[in-house]
Each structure stands twice: as C-alpha cells, then as structure tokens.
Coordinates of C-alpha atoms and ligand atoms in Angstrom, one line a residue:
M1 CA 0.1 0.2 -0.2
E2 CA 1.2 3.5 -0.8
K3 CA 1.4 5.4 2.3
Q4 CA 2.5 9.3 2.7
S5 CA 5.4 10.2 5.2
G6 CA 6.0 14.0 7.2
I7 CA 4.3 16.8 5.2
T8 CA 4.5 17.6 1.5
K9 CA 4.3 21.0 0.1
E10 CA 1.5 19.5 -1.5
T11 CA -0.2 19.2 2.0
L12 CA 0.7 22.5 2.8
L13 CA -0.5 23.6 -0.7
N14 CA -4.2 22.3 0.1
L15 CA -4.0 23.7 4.3
K16 CA -3.6 27.5 2.0
E17 CA -6.9 26.6 -0.1
K18 CA -8.8 25.1 2.9
L19 CA -7.5 28.6 4.8
K20 CA -8.4 30.7 2.0
A21 CA -12.1 29.0 2.3
G22 CA -12.2 29.4 5.9
V23 CA -11.3 26.2 7.4
L24 CA -8.6 24.1 9.2
P25 CA -8.2 20.1 9.2
Q26 CA -8.2 19.3 12.7
W27 CA -5.7 17.4 12.1
V28 CA -2.5 20.1 12.6
L29 CA -3.7 20.6 16.3
A30 CA -1.8 17.2 17.3
D31 CA 0.3 15.6 14.5
R32 CA 3.5 14.7 15.6
D33 CA 5.6 15.8 11.5
M34 CA 4.0 18.8 11.8
Y35 CA 5.1 19.8 14.9
D36 CA 8.4 18.9 13.9
L37 CA 8.1 21.1 10.6
E38 CA 6.6 24.1 12.6
I39 CA 10.0 23.6 14.8
K40 CA 12.4 24.2 12.5
Q41 CA 10.2 26.4 10.3
V42 CA 8.8 28.7 12.3
F43 CA 10.5 28.3 15.5
G44 CA 13.9 28.2 14.1
R45 CA 13.0 31.2 11.5
T46 CA 10.9 33.8 13.9
W47 CA 12.1 36.4 15.8
Q48 CA 11.5 35.0 19.6
F49 CA 11.2 36.9 22.8
L50 CA 13.3 36.1 25.5
A51 CA 13.5 38.6 28.1
H52 CA 12.9 42.1 29.3
E53 CA 15.9 44.2 30.0
S54 CA 14.6 44.9 33.8
E55 CA 15.2 41.4 34.3
L56 CA 19.3 42.0 33.5
K57 CA 19.7 44.9 36.0
E58 CA 23.3 44.6 36.5
P59 CA 26.3 43.8 34.8
G60 CA 27.1 39.9 35.8
S61 CA 22.8 39.3 35.7
Y62 CA 22.1 36.4 33.7
V63 CA 18.6 34.9 32.2
T64 CA 18.2 31.1 31.2
R65 CA 15.3 30.6 28.2
W66 CA 14.3 28.2 25.8
I67 CA 13.5 29.1 21.8
A68 CA 11.3 26.0 21.4
N69 CA 14.0 22.7 22.0
D70 CA 17.1 25.2 22.4
P71 CA 18.3 26.2 25.4
I72 CA 19.6 30.1 25.9
L73 CA 22.0 31.9 28.7
L74 CA 21.6 35.7 28.8
T75 CA 24.2 38.0 30.1
K76 CA 25.0 41.1 31.3
T77 CA 28.6 41.9 30.6
K78 CA 30.7 44.4 31.8
S79 CA 30.4 46.5 28.9
G80 CA 26.5 46.5 30.2
E81 CA 26.4 44.6 26.7
I82 CA 23.4 41.9 26.6
K83 CA 24.8 38.6 25.2
A84 CA 22.8 35.0 24.7
F85 CA 24.2 32.0 23.5
L86 CA 23.1 28.3 23.3
N87 CA 23.3 27.2 27.0
S88 CA 25.1 23.9 25.8
C89 CA 28.7 23.1 27.3
T90 CA 31.0 23.2 24.1
H91 CA 33.0 20.4 25.7
R92 CA 30.1 17.2 25.0
G93 CA 27.4 20.0 25.4
T94 CA 26.0 19.6 28.5
L95 CA 23.7 22.0 30.3
L96 CA 26.1 24.7 31.4
C97 CA 23.6 26.8 33.4
T98 CA 21.0 25.7 35.1
A99 CA 19.8 28.3 37.4
D100 CA 17.1 30.7 36.1
S101 CA 19.1 34.1 37.1
G102 CA 21.4 35.2 39.3
K103 CA 23.9 37.3 39.0
Q104 CA 27.8 35.8 38.4
K105 CA 30.6 36.7 36.4
S106 CA 31.6 33.2 35.1
F107 CA 30.5 29.4 34.9
T108 CA 31.1 26.3 35.5
C109 CA 30.0 23.2 33.4
P110 CA 29.2 20.1 36.2
F111 CA 30.2 17.9 33.6
H112 CA 34.1 17.9 33.3
G113 CA 34.4 21.7 34.5
W114 CA 35.2 24.0 31.6
T115 CA 34.4 27.5 32.8
Y116 CA 33.4 30.5 30.6
N117 CA 33.0 33.8 30.9
N118 CA 30.1 36.0 30.8
E119 CA 30.8 37.2 27.7
G120 CA 31.0 33.6 26.4
D121 CA 35.1 33.1 26.4
L122 CA 36.4 29.5 27.7
V123 CA 38.8 31.2 30.4
G124 CA 39.3 27.5 31.8
I125 CA 39.5 24.6 31.2
A126 CA 40.3 21.8 34.4
V127 CA 43.9 20.8 34.4
G128 CA 43.6 22.1 30.7
N129 CA 47.7 21.7 30.3
K130 CA 48.1 18.4 31.0
V131 CA 45.5 16.6 29.4
Y132 CA 45.4 19.3 26.3
G133 CA 49.1 20.9 25.7
E134 CA 49.3 23.7 23.7
E135 CA 47.4 22.1 21.0
M136 CA 43.7 23.8 21.4
N137 CA 42.8 27.1 21.1
K138 CA 41.1 27.9 23.6
E139 CA 39.0 30.9 21.2
D140 CA 37.9 27.9 19.1
W141 CA 35.7 26.3 22.1
N142 CA 33.6 29.8 23.1
L143 CA 29.9 29.9 23.7
R144 CA 28.3 29.4 20.2
P145 CA 26.9 32.6 19.9
V146 CA 22.5 33.4 19.3
P147 CA 22.6 34.8 16.0
N148 CA 20.7 37.9 16.4
V149 CA 19.5 39.4 19.2
D150 CA 18.0 42.8 19.3
S151 CA 15.8 44.6 21.3
Y152 CA 12.5 46.9 21.3
Q153 CA 11.3 48.8 23.7
G154 CA 13.5 47.1 26.4
M155 CA 11.7 43.7 25.3
I156 CA 15.0 40.8 24.6
F157 CA 14.2 38.9 21.6
G158 CA 16.6 36.3 19.6
N159 CA 16.3 34.5 16.3
L160 CA 18.3 31.2 15.6
D161 CA 17.9 32.1 11.2
H162 CA 21.1 33.6 10.0
K163 CA 19.6 35.2 7.5
A164 CA 17.0 36.6 9.1
E165 CA 15.6 40.8 8.9
S166 CA 16.4 42.7 11.5
L167 CA 13.8 42.8 14.3
S168 CA 12.4 46.7 13.4
D169 CA 11.1 45.1 9.7
Y170 CA 10.3 41.8 11.7
L171 CA 7.8 43.7 14.3
G172 CA 6.7 46.3 11.5
N173 CA 3.5 48.4 12.0
M174 CA 3.4 46.2 15.8
K175 CA 5.8 48.9 17.2
W176 CA 3.4 51.1 17.1
Y177 CA 1.1 48.7 19.0
L178 CA 4.2 48.0 21.5
D179 CA 5.4 51.5 21.3
M180 CA 1.2 52.8 23.4
M181 CA 2.2 49.2 25.9
L182 CA 5.9 50.0 26.9
G183 CA 6.3 53.2 25.8
R184 CA 4.0 55.9 28.0
S185 CA 6.4 56.2 31.0
D186 CA 9.3 57.9 31.7
G187 CA 11.3 55.1 32.9
G188 CA 9.7 52.7 30.7
M189 CA 8.3 49.3 32.2
E190 CA 9.7 46.7 34.5
V191 CA 8.7 43.2 35.0
Q192 CA 7.2 42.0 38.8
G193 CA 8.8 39.3 40.2
S194 CA 10.0 36.0 37.9
P195 CA 8.5 34.1 34.9
Q196 CA 5.2 32.0 35.9
R197 CA 6.3 29.0 34.0
Y198 CA 3.3 26.1 34.1
V199 CA 2.9 23.1 31.2
V200 CA -0.2 22.7 29.9
E201 CA -1.8 19.6 27.7
A202 CA -2.2 21.7 24.2
N203 CA -0.7 22.2 21.3
W204 CA 1.2 25.9 21.0
K205 CA -1.3 27.4 17.8
V206 CA -4.2 26.5 20.2
T207 CA -2.8 28.8 23.6
A208 CA -1.6 31.2 21.0
E209 CA -4.8 31.4 18.7
N210 CA -6.9 31.8 21.9
F211 CA -5.2 34.6 23.1
E212 CA -4.0 37.1 20.0
S213 CA -7.3 36.6 18.0
D214 CA -9.9 35.3 20.3
P215 CA -12.1 37.4 22.1
Y216 CA -15.3 35.4 21.0
H217 CA -14.6 32.8 23.8
V218 CA -14.5 35.6 27.2
Q219 CA -18.3 35.2 26.9
F220 CA -18.4 31.6 27.5
T221 CA -15.6 30.0 28.9
H222 CA -15.2 32.9 31.3
K223 CA -18.6 32.9 31.9
S224 CA -18.4 32.4 35.6
S225 CA -16.7 36.0 35.9
K226 CA -20.1 37.5 34.6
E227 CA -21.9 35.2 37.4
L228 CA -19.7 36.5 39.9
G229 CA -20.7 40.1 38.5
I230 CA -16.8 41.0 37.8
A231 CA -17.7 41.6 34.1
P232 CA -20.1 42.9 32.3
N233 CA -24.2 41.3 31.3
D234 CA -23.8 41.7 27.4
P235 CA -22.2 38.9 26.3
F236 CA -21.2 41.0 22.9
F237 CA -19.3 42.8 25.2
P238 CA -15.9 41.8 24.5
G239 CA -16.9 41.8 20.8
H240 CA -17.0 46.0 20.6
G241 CA -14.3 47.5 19.6
H242 CA -11.6 46.9 16.6
Q243 CA -9.3 43.7 15.8
V244 CA -5.9 45.0 13.6
V245 CA -4.6 42.7 11.1
L246 CA -0.6 43.7 11.6
D247 CA 2.1 42.7 9.5
N248 CA 3.5 38.9 9.4
G249 CA 0.7 37.3 11.1
H250 CA 1.0 39.8 14.1
G251 CA -2.3 41.6 15.5
I252 CA -4.2 43.1 18.1
N253 CA -8.2 43.3 19.2
L254 CA -8.9 46.7 21.1
V255 CA -12.2 46.4 23.2
Q256 CA -13.7 49.6 24.0
L257 CA -15.9 49.3 27.0
D258 CA -18.3 52.3 26.4
D259 CA -19.6 50.7 23.7
T260 CA -21.4 47.9 26.1
G261 CA -22.9 51.1 28.1
I262 CA -20.2 50.5 30.5
S263 CA -17.7 53.6 31.5
P264 CA -14.4 52.6 30.2
I265 CA -12.3 53.3 33.8
P266 CA -9.4 55.8 32.7
Y267 CA -6.6 54.5 31.5
Q268 CA -7.2 51.2 33.4
G269 CA -7.0 52.4 36.6
M270 CA -3.4 53.9 36.3
P271 CA -3.0 56.5 39.6
E272 CA -4.7 59.9 37.8
S273 CA -0.4 61.5 38.4
M274 CA 0.6 59.3 36.0
W275 CA -1.9 60.7 33.4
P276 CA 0.1 63.7 32.2
M277 CA 2.6 61.5 31.5
F278 CA 0.9 59.3 29.4
Q279 CA -0.3 62.1 27.6
K280 CA 3.4 63.5 27.0
N281 CA 4.9 60.4 26.0
L282 CA 2.0 59.3 23.8
N283 CA 0.6 60.6 20.4
K284 CA -3.1 61.7 20.9
E285 CA -4.0 58.5 19.1
Q286 CA -2.0 56.4 21.2
N287 CA -3.1 57.9 24.3
D288 CA -7.3 57.7 23.6
M289 CA -6.1 54.3 22.9
V290 CA -4.9 53.8 26.1
K291 CA -7.5 55.8 28.0
D292 CA -10.6 54.4 26.7
T293 CA -9.9 50.5 25.8
F294 CA -8.1 47.2 27.0
F295 CA -6.3 44.5 24.4
V296 CA -4.8 41.7 24.1
G297 CA -3.0 40.4 20.5
G298 CA 0.4 38.9 19.8
V299 CA 3.9 38.6 18.4
Y300 CA 3.6 36.1 16.1
P301 CA 4.1 33.2 16.3
N302 CA 3.9 32.6 20.0
L303 CA 4.2 36.1 21.8
G304 CA 1.2 36.9 23.5
F305 CA 0.0 40.3 25.4
L306 CA -2.5 41.2 27.2
Q307 CA -3.3 44.8 28.9
F308 CA -6.1 44.3 31.2
T309 CA -7.4 45.9 34.4
F310 CA -9.6 44.1 37.1
P311 CA -10.7 45.1 40.4
L312 CA -8.8 43.4 44.1
L313 CA -12.3 41.6 45.6
D314 CA -11.0 41.0 48.5
S315 CA -8.9 44.3 49.2
D316 CA -9.6 47.9 48.1
N317 CA -12.1 47.0 45.3
G318 CA -10.1 49.6 43.1
F319 CA -8.4 48.6 39.4
Y320 CA -5.4 47.8 38.7
N321 CA -3.6 47.3 35.7
F322 CA -1.3 44.7 34.5
L323 CA 0.7 44.2 31.2
N324 CA 1.1 40.6 31.0
F325 CA 3.7 39.0 28.1
R326 CA 3.7 35.3 28.2
V327 CA 5.1 32.8 25.3
W328 CA 4.1 29.7 24.5
R329 CA 6.9 27.4 24.7
P330 CA 6.3 24.0 22.4
L331 CA 6.9 20.5 24.2
A332 CA 5.2 18.5 22.0
P333 CA 2.5 18.2 19.9
D334 CA 0.3 18.3 22.8
K335 CA 2.3 20.4 25.3
V336 CA 2.9 24.2 25.8
E337 CA 5.0 25.5 28.4
V338 CA 3.4 28.7 29.7
W339 CA 6.1 31.4 30.3
S340 CA 4.5 34.7 31.6
W341 CA 5.5 37.8 32.8
H342 CA 4.1 40.9 35.1
L343 CA 4.5 43.8 33.9
I344 CA 3.9 47.4 35.1
D345 CA 5.3 51.0 34.6
K346 CA 8.9 51.2 36.8
D347 CA 7.8 54.8 37.4
A348 CA 4.1 53.7 39.3
P349 CA 4.0 53.9 43.2
Q350 CA 5.2 51.2 45.2
E351 CA 2.3 50.1 46.4
Y352 CA 0.1 50.1 43.4
K353 CA 2.9 47.7 41.9
E354 CA 2.2 45.4 44.6
K355 CA -1.6 45.2 44.3
S356 CA -1.1 45.2 40.4
Y357 CA 1.1 42.2 40.4
V358 CA -2.3 40.6 42.9
S359 CA -4.5 41.8 40.7
F360 CA -2.4 39.5 37.9
L361 CA -1.6 36.9 40.3
S362 CA -5.6 36.9 40.6
T363 CA -6.8 36.4 37.2
F364 CA -4.0 35.0 34.7
G365 CA -1.9 34.0 37.0
P366 CA -1.3 30.1 36.6
S367 CA -4.2 29.5 39.5
G368 CA -5.8 32.6 38.4
L369 CA -9.7 33.1 37.9
L370 CA -9.4 33.6 34.4
E371 CA -5.9 31.7 33.6
Q372 CA -7.7 28.7 34.8
D373 CA -10.8 28.7 32.4
D374 CA -8.3 29.3 29.6
A375 CA -6.4 26.5 30.6
E376 CA -8.9 23.6 31.3
I377 CA -10.4 24.6 27.6
W378 CA -7.1 24.4 25.6
S379 CA -6.7 20.9 27.0
R380 CA -10.2 20.0 26.0
V381 CA -9.3 21.2 22.8
T382 CA -6.4 19.0 22.7
Q383 CA -8.0 15.7 23.8
A384 CA -10.0 15.8 21.1
S385 CA -8.1 16.0 18.1
N386 CA -5.9 13.1 19.3
G387 CA -8.2 10.7 17.9
I388 CA -8.8 8.8 14.6
M389 CA -11.7 10.7 13.0
A390 CA -9.5 14.4 14.1
Q391 CA -6.4 12.9 12.8
D392 CA -7.6 11.7 9.4
K393 CA -5.4 13.3 6.5
D394 CA -7.7 12.5 3.6
L395 CA -11.0 13.9 6.1
S396 CA -13.4 11.3 5.2
Y397 CA -14.9 12.0 8.4
N398 CA -15.2 16.0 7.1
S399 CA -13.0 16.8 10.8
F400 CA -12.9 20.3 10.2
L401 CA -12.4 23.8 12.3
N402 CA -14.1 26.8 11.4
Y403 CA -12.7 30.3 10.3
L404 CA -15.6 31.7 9.5
M405 CA -16.6 34.4 11.3
G406 CA -16.8 37.7 9.8
M407 CA -15.3 36.2 6.1
D408 CA -16.3 38.8 3.3
R409 CA -19.0 40.0 5.7
V410 CA -17.1 43.0 7.7
Q411 CA -14.9 45.8 5.8
P412 CA -12.1 47.5 7.3
N413 CA -12.8 50.8 9.0
E414 CA -10.9 53.2 6.5
D415 CA -10.6 56.3 9.5
F416 CA -9.6 54.0 12.3
P417 CA -6.4 56.0 13.5
G418 CA -3.8 53.9 14.2
P419 CA -1.5 51.4 11.6
G420 CA -3.2 48.0 10.1
V421 CA -6.1 46.7 8.8
A422 CA -8.8 47.5 11.7
Y423 CA -11.9 45.9 11.5
P424 CA -14.7 47.4 13.8
L425 CA -15.7 44.3 15.7
C426 CA -13.3 41.7 17.7
F427 CA -15.8 38.7 17.3
L428 CA -14.2 37.7 14.2
D429 CA -11.7 35.2 12.5
T430 CA -10.0 37.9 9.9
L431 CA -6.4 37.9 12.9
S432 CA -6.9 34.1 13.2
R433 CA -7.1 33.9 9.0
S434 CA -4.1 36.2 9.4
M435 CA -2.0 34.1 11.7
H436 CA -2.9 30.8 10.1
K437 CA -1.7 32.8 6.8
R438 CA 1.7 33.2 7.9
W439 CA 1.9 29.7 9.5
I440 CA 1.9 28.1 6.5
D441 CA 3.9 30.6 4.5
L442 CA 6.6 29.8 6.8
L443 CA 6.5 26.2 6.2
L444 CA 6.1 26.5 2.4
A445 CA 9.5 28.5 2.7
E446 CA 12.7 26.3 1.2
T447 CA 10.3 23.4 2.4
P448 CA 11.7 20.4 0.5
V449 CA 9.6 17.9 -1.0
K450 CA 9.4 14.9 0.9
E451 CA 10.6 11.7 -1.3
E452 CA 7.1 9.5 -0.7
V453 CA 7.8 6.4 1.4
R454 CA 6.3 3.0 -0.2
Ligands
FES1 FE1 30.9 20.4 29.9 FE2 32.5 18.4 29.4 S1 31.0 18.4 28.9 S2 33.0 20.1 30.5
FE2 FE1 -9.1 33.9 28.1

C-alpha cells in the first residue's frame, strides 16, 4: 500500500486553499510530523521573545530561557551589553547553567569543569595544560552565540536564523502598538517577580490563537466572571472595539467597553498622577486607545500580550492595571510550556505595583480565575483532536475547524487612527486567518518536497 510520510508541499498548499475557504483540518493540532516541521520552519526562523531588560539589571546578571528546544543563556556583560548563547557546554554539550537567573561572572560546567566568562569566552579548562597541552586553541571553543539578538522598547528577542530580517522589520507596524504599551512612562516598564511557568496539555497554535485573536471565547469560557458580577452582562461585550491585522501575522484587539454602556475606567485604573506623563509620551491616537480600551494580541508566532485591569475583590475593590506578556513554548504536539511575565510602569508607586501584581496573579497567574478557565479549554481541544476521526488526513470524516467568522462580511474601518487593517469588531476570525496564513507561508518557505515512502 502506498503510504505518505511527513508533510509535503502539496499538503501545505492544500492547507492554504482550505484556509482561503475559512477552514483548517483538525489534524494540524496534534500531528507529530507537522510539529517537527514547525519547530524548524517557524521557531527556527522567527524572532522569539527572551527577556525584558529589567530582568538583567546589573553587569553580571543572567537569565536562562528557551527558544523551543534550544536552551539560551542571556548575560549582561561588564560593559552593559546583553549577549545570548546556546546554554550548552562546547566540550560535550551539557546544559551549562541550570539556574533560572542570578548574578555571576563565570559559568562552570558540572560535567568536566570547563569555565566560561559572561562574554561567552572559554576561560578555564580543568587540568588543561596536562590534558590538552598547547595544541588546543581555547578561542575555538567559546560558547556559541545566538546569531541575532536585538531589543525593542526593552523587550529582548533572539532569532536562530542566520538570514533573518531585522527585528525592526519583523515587528513592522506592531511597533506602534508596542510603543503604546511599553513607551507610555518616562522610566518604561519593569518585570515584577520572575516569569511564571507551567505546562498545559495543548498545542501551541491553540494557545497562541486563543490569546491573540479570539475574544469570541470570553463570553462563554469566562462566563463565571459574569455570574460573579465582575464582567458586563452583555455577552457581546468583548466583541466591541477593533480587531487590527498587522504585518507578519501579528495583531491586536482593542476592546471598547463604552460601547457596552459601561464607562471605561480611565487608563485602566492607573493613578491619576501618571496620566499627564502618558499624554506627554504618547501621540493623541495612542493616548485615546490607552485611555479607553483594553487590549489583547500577539507578536507572531508565540508571544501573547494583554493589557488589562481587574478589581481586587478581597482588598479595596480598586481596579489595578497590568501588562502581561507570555510565550507559548512548544514542548510536544500536545504540550506547551507557558512563560508569563507581569509588567508595570517603573514610575508607578510601589503600593500600586504590588496591587497590580496581585491583580495579575488572581486573574492570569497559573491559578488565576481566568487562566484556569482557559487552560481547561486548551487541554480539552487537545483531548478531542487526537483520535482517528480528528486525525484523518483524508478528511473523510469532515474534521475541520471553523474560521468563517466575519469572512467577506465585515469591511475594514478606513478611518481607524492606528496602523494596520482595522475591523470595527473583535468577534472575528480575520486575525486568526492571518496568523494561520503566516504559519503556512513559513512552513512552505524553502521546504523540500519529501519523497514518498513505500
Ligand atoms: Fe562541559 Fe565536559 S561537557 S566540561
Ligand atoms: Fe481567555
């Protein structure tokens, strides 16, 4: 019997046609060959968020991170430069630094004791003279640098592709919205605590899409917050506002509460004393958005963000704003590690920062009210996508996912004041389709057509 192995170019072109018609087959959510191709073609070639500059405060600071399966060591050198290396000893490949973060001048491998400084230079070899003599040039065995490291508004990214476009080009018109989130205060933003990490049994595309482009789920998945009386009653409330499709699969939803009959909380509850600073640092269009909307979106493929506010129910009932950035790190076709950062303005009063952190933890921390709702659903998608019917590539069971919302029906708002193509509604699959189009284009790029296995 003729059997096809792997994902062929023809498979991908078929996916593209299906997506144009507003559907995707369900097998893409749990297929091993697809996952392996994604690691190479998507995660090996796109800019990946690694850390915020506030996590590397002083020379000697370091953090350890991952780009999918590549362990990364990020250091701040004596001169203040930030460097990124493969966190793997060049002797026999051991994971070099196992701590999450810290401050030190050098890193010694636990296997045979080779030592590197925080510039990545190999500076010590245990009994080197006796075992290698003069023959080995130490410089040939320095840590391997990540080919591209750059930052934007304090956000440090890395890219493993030697031929990558610049970070600035990659972010494109998303920069305007990142400026709005990260550039409103004189002192910028800072990370509170350490990134939260937890594993969810879900495919990375499910979590990324749910966060970046699916406000439609809010009224149902998070129904309990409506029942508790802390979210508006109108089931359409997260649909009001604009969904903005940006370059390279990036996008943002600007959810407008005043269309629901509820007055927005100005600047999401940030202290009034800070408002003039926001107005000074943002242009009028950005300021209007920051003042009246909350936003959720993503930098393709796997960096999600949310600027949100929530009342502290057991405290003073005040609303406390926070910015949450999160990376969906793929671990397996059905497993993702969530890395989630809480950010708040460095210039905010200390008491506000602490309450903002509690507001974040109680909603989108690992045990937060809203995060629990989402994580349960993400894993249910995976549970239901692994069987014979959902995994059938011949599609004889008609196992498709529906991306038809708003298709050919909702036109962009030409008067929208920000960059990108903005649709006057957030209950739309337009951004999801843009993300998945980008996904297929990345998978198709320079993909060899695989041989058929007989
Ligand atoms: Fe690191 Fe041998 S593997 S010193
Ligand atoms: Fe949610």
